Every structure is written in structure tokens, then in C-alpha cells.
């Protein structure tokens, strides 16, 4: 059974810092891993999707990496801004057959202080 | 291109009632999934539909049900509501049967009193 863990649970940084959010999963048989952000009271916004055959994906100040062998993914945020404050969630899609079922981590609550 | 649309956005129901939530996926998407989000349990998978067929079901009681129509729109129903069903219900859609980016709606906030 796939389990996804995110560390740290909460993080507070001053504006301008570079930061790394961590995601671990127990079953390496995944189709892909997706990172989302969630603002308070809102739905989830897709940030990056990494296919199981890829090592990393980049979008603007965001870079996500995937290491299936160690069951880890990281989300790197460069030059953080107060607008980056949100909860960040990683989710794995299993590889046991055609599915879009997401297994979510518990999230990292990020606060970027101006 | 419109995103995933969920209705209603907010609703209050009484214990024992039933509720139906609706989801319109992004145009062209045939996969629709539903999730429940609560402060204590986080995001939990309810069920997944692809081309009107339920492919996966989460570990929820039979009071939770869903369906998908031929136009890919989906509904979920919760019967005999309990206080613990109070949650944000999120719908997600994706283009293919696996491996594509998954997009979420804004959710339906259900409060059971």
C-alpha cells in the first residue's frame, strides 16, 4: 500500500530565500508524481508533473526532482516571495494499472515573511 | 478553456439528509475523480471514473456513491449524512486514462449540522 510523507510539516522563511520541500513514497511503482499548492479555502493548483521516466521538471522558479529508487521527490523554490505562502502537496499516481488515483502526502505549510 | 467546475460551492445540510454534488470536468477530459479533505484526515480518495465506468473506489462506506455521465460530467451522492461528513469535496479531471496532469476544481464545502 502506497504511503506518501512530506517533511517538514510547516516552514517559515524570510522573503528571497531558496527552499526545498521533501516528499517520500513507499512504493516505487508509480506512473508519476505531481506537486500541487493549495491556498486557504481553495482547491488544488497543479504546479509540476514528473513522469516516472523523468528525473526533474522545471517551471519558472520551481524545480521538482524525482528519484524512484530511493522513493523521494523534492520541490525547490528559488527566491521565495510572500505570494508563495500556501500549503504544498505532493501526490503519487500508482503504477498497478491504468489509473489517475492520487495518493497524497500530508502537505507542507509554507509561510514566506516579507 | 474553462477549468473544473464544481457546484454548489457551499452548502449546509442536517444529519440524516442526503446531498448531491456536481462536477463538470475540463472539456475533453474523460477521467473524473473525487476526494474528501478534512483537517484530521487530509485528502482521501473517494472514487474514480473513466468513460462512465468506475475504476477505483476508496475506503468509504456505501453511503458515498457516484456516477459519470456520457458527457463526462460527474455527480457524487452522500446519503444519511453524519456530522463527520463535513468536509471539502474536491473533484479532479484528467485527459487520459493515466499519466496526464490532473486538474482540480475549487471544491464544494459541505457542513452537516
Coordinates of C-alpha atoms in Angstrom, one line a residue:
Chain A
X1 CA 0.0 0.0 0.0
X2 CA 1.4 3.3 -1.1
X3 CA 2.2 5.8 1.6
X4 CA 3.3 9.4 1.0
X5 CA 5.1 11.5 3.6
X6 CA 6.1 15.2 3.5
X7 CA 8.7 16.9 5.6
X8 CA 8.7 19.4 7.1
X9 CA 5.0 19.8 8.1
X10 CA 5.5 23.6 8.3
X11 CA 8.2 26.0 7.2
X12 CA 8.6 29.8 7.7
X13 CA 11.3 31.6 5.8
X14 CA 12.2 35.2 5.0
X15 CA 11.5 36.6 1.5
X16 CA 14.2 35.8 -1.0
X17 CA 15.4 32.5 0.4
X18 CA 15.7 29.4 -1.6
X19 CA 13.9 26.4 -0.1
X20 CA 13.4 22.7 -0.5
X21 CA 10.3 20.7 0.3
X22 CA 10.6 16.9 0.6
X23 CA 8.3 14.1 -0.3
X24 CA 8.8 10.4 0.3
X25 CA 6.8 7.5 -1.1
X26 CA 7.0 3.8 -0.1
X27 CA 6.2 2.1 -3.4
X28 CA 8.5 2.9 -6.3
X29 CA 6.0 1.5 -8.9
X30 CA 4.4 4.9 -9.7
X31 CA 3.3 6.3 -13.0
X32 CA 4.2 9.8 -12.0
X33 CA 4.4 12.3 -9.1
X34 CA 2.6 15.6 -9.1
X35 CA 3.1 18.7 -6.9
X36 CA 0.2 21.0 -6.0
X37 CA -0.3 24.1 -4.0
X38 CA -3.4 24.9 -2.0
X39 CA -4.4 28.3 -0.8
X40 CA -6.7 28.6 2.2
X41 CA -10.2 27.6 1.4
X42 CA -9.4 26.9 -2.2
X43 CA -8.9 23.9 -4.5
X44 CA -5.6 22.5 -5.6
X45 CA -3.4 24.1 -8.3
X46 CA -1.2 21.9 -10.3
X47 CA 2.5 23.0 -10.2
X48 CA 4.6 20.3 -11.8
X49 CA 4.1 16.7 -13.0
X50 CA 7.1 14.4 -13.2
X51 CA 6.7 11.2 -15.1
X52 CA 8.3 8.0 -13.7
X53 CA 10.9 8.0 -16.5
X54 CA 11.9 11.6 -15.8
X55 CA 14.4 13.0 -13.2
X56 CA 13.2 16.5 -13.0
X57 CA 10.8 19.2 -14.2
X58 CA 11.1 23.0 -14.1
X59 CA 8.6 25.8 -14.3
X60 CA 9.8 29.3 -13.6
X61 CA 11.2 29.4 -10.1
X62 CA 10.1 25.9 -9.3
X63 CA 12.1 22.7 -9.9
X64 CA 10.9 19.3 -8.9
X65 CA 13.1 16.2 -8.9
X66 CA 12.2 12.5 -8.7
X67 CA 14.3 9.6 -7.5
X68 CA 12.2 6.5 -7.8
X69 CA 14.9 4.1 -6.5
X70 CA 15.0 6.0 -3.2
X71 CA 11.3 6.9 -3.2
X72 CA 11.9 10.6 -2.9
X73 CA 10.9 13.8 -4.6
X74 CA 11.9 17.3 -3.8
X75 CA 10.4 20.7 -4.8
X76 CA 12.9 23.5 -5.0
X77 CA 11.5 27.1 -4.8
X78 CA 14.0 29.8 -5.8
X79 CA 13.9 33.3 -4.5
X80 CA 10.8 32.8 -2.4
X81 CA 8.1 35.5 -2.3
X82 CA 5.2 36.2 0.1
X83 CA 2.8 35.1 -2.7
X84 CA 4.4 31.6 -2.4
X85 CA 2.8 31.2 1.0
X86 CA 0.4 28.2 0.8
X87 CA 0.2 24.5 1.5
X88 CA 2.3 22.4 -0.8
X89 CA 1.2 18.8 -1.5
X90 CA 2.8 16.0 -3.4
X91 CA 0.8 13.1 -4.7
X92 CA 1.8 9.8 -6.4
X93 CA -0.1 8.0 -9.0
X94 CA 0.3 4.3 -8.7
X95 CA 1.5 2.0 -11.5
X96 CA -0.6 -1.0 -10.9
X97 CA -2.8 -0.5 -13.9
X98 CA -4.5 2.4 -15.7
X99 CA -5.5 4.9 -13.0
X100 CA -5.5 8.6 -12.1
X101 CA -5.9 7.9 -8.4
X102 CA -3.7 10.2 -6.4
X103 CA -2.2 9.3 -3.0
X104 CA -1.4 12.5 -1.2
X105 CA 1.1 13.4 1.4
X106 CA 0.0 15.5 4.4
X107 CA 1.4 18.7 3.0
X108 CA 3.9 21.4 3.9
X109 CA 2.5 24.7 5.1
X110 CA 4.9 27.4 3.8
X111 CA 4.9 30.9 5.1
X112 CA 7.2 33.4 3.4
X113 CA 7.7 36.5 5.6
X114 CA 8.1 39.9 3.8
Chain B
X1 CA -10.6 27.0 -21.7
X2 CA -12.8 26.5 -18.6
X3 CA -11.4 24.7 -15.6
X4 CA -13.0 22.0 -13.5
X5 CA -16.3 23.4 -12.2
X6 CA -18.0 22.2 -9.1
X7 CA -21.4 23.1 -7.8
X8 CA -22.6 24.0 -5.3
X9 CA -19.7 25.8 -3.7
X10 CA -21.1 25.9 -0.2
X11 CA -24.0 24.0 1.4
X12 CA -25.3 23.2 4.8
X13 CA -27.3 20.0 5.5
X14 CA -28.9 18.4 8.5
X15 CA -27.9 15.0 9.8
X16 CA -29.8 12.2 8.1
X17 CA -30.3 14.2 4.9
X18 CA -28.7 13.3 1.6
X19 CA -26.7 15.5 -0.7
X20 CA -25.6 15.5 -4.4
X21 CA -22.5 17.3 -5.6
X22 CA -21.8 18.0 -9.3
X23 CA -18.6 18.3 -11.2
X24 CA -18.0 19.4 -14.8
X25 CA -14.5 18.4 -16.0
X26 CA -12.3 20.3 -18.4
X27 CA -13.6 19.9 -21.9
X28 CA -12.2 16.7 -23.5
X29 CA -11.3 15.1 -20.2
X30 CA -12.8 11.7 -19.7
X31 CA -11.3 10.9 -16.2
X32 CA -13.0 12.3 -13.1
X33 CA -12.0 11.6 -9.5
X34 CA -13.4 12.7 -6.2
X35 CA -11.6 13.4 -2.9
X36 CA -12.6 14.3 0.6
X37 CA -10.5 16.8 2.5
X38 CA -10.8 17.2 6.3
X39 CA -8.3 18.7 8.8
X40 CA -7.9 15.4 10.6
X41 CA -7.6 13.0 7.6
X42 CA -6.2 15.2 4.9
X43 CA -7.0 14.3 1.3
X44 CA -8.6 11.0 0.8
X45 CA -9.6 9.3 -2.4
X46 CA -13.3 8.6 -2.9
X47 CA -13.7 7.2 -6.4
X48 CA -12.5 7.5 -10.0
X49 CA -14.4 7.3 -13.2
X50 CA -13.2 6.9 -16.8
X51 CA -15.6 6.9 -19.7
X52 CA -18.6 6.3 -17.4
X53 CA -17.0 3.3 -15.6
X54 CA -15.9 3.4 -12.0
X55 CA -12.3 2.2 -12.0
X56 CA -11.3 2.6 -8.4
X57 CA -13.1 3.2 -5.1
X58 CA -11.7 4.4 -1.9
X59 CA -12.3 3.1 1.6
X60 CA -15.6 4.9 2.3
X61 CA -18.9 3.4 3.4
X62 CA -21.6 2.6 0.9
X63 CA -23.4 5.9 1.8
X64 CA -20.9 7.5 -0.6
X65 CA -21.7 6.9 -4.3
X66 CA -21.0 8.5 -7.6
X67 CA -21.6 8.3 -11.3
X68 CA -20.3 9.7 -14.6
X69 CA -22.5 10.7 -17.5
X70 CA -21.8 10.3 -21.2
X71 CA -20.7 13.9 -21.4
X72 CA -18.1 13.1 -18.7
X73 CA -19.9 15.2 -16.1
X74 CA -20.0 13.5 -12.7
X75 CA -22.0 13.6 -9.6
X76 CA -21.4 12.2 -6.1
X77 CA -24.1 11.5 -3.6
X78 CA -23.9 11.1 0.2
X79 CA -26.9 9.6 1.9
X80 CA -27.8 9.6 5.6
X81 CA -25.4 12.4 6.3
X82 CA -23.3 12.3 9.5
X83 CA -21.5 15.1 11.3
X84 CA -18.2 13.6 10.2
X85 CA -19.1 14.0 6.6
X86 CA -18.5 17.8 6.9
X87 CA -15.6 18.4 4.6
X88 CA -14.3 20.0 1.4
X89 CA -15.2 17.7 -1.5
X90 CA -12.8 18.1 -4.5
X91 CA -13.3 16.9 -8.0
X92 CA -10.4 16.4 -10.4
X93 CA -10.2 15.7 -14.1
X94 CA -7.6 14.4 -16.5
X95 CA -7.4 13.9 -20.2
X96 CA -6.3 10.3 -20.5
X97 CA -6.7 7.1 -18.5
X98 CA -3.3 7.6 -16.7
X99 CA -0.1 9.6 -16.8
X100 CA -1.5 13.1 -17.5
X101 CA -1.7 16.2 -15.4
X102 CA -4.6 16.2 -13.0
X103 CA -6.6 19.4 -12.5
X104 CA -8.8 20.2 -9.5
X105 CA -11.9 22.3 -9.1
X106 CA -12.4 24.8 -6.2
X107 CA -14.4 22.2 -4.3
X108 CA -17.8 22.0 -2.5
X109 CA -17.8 22.9 1.2
X110 CA -20.3 20.7 3.0
X111 CA -21.3 21.4 6.5
X112 CA -23.5 18.9 8.3
X113 CA -25.3 20.2 11.4

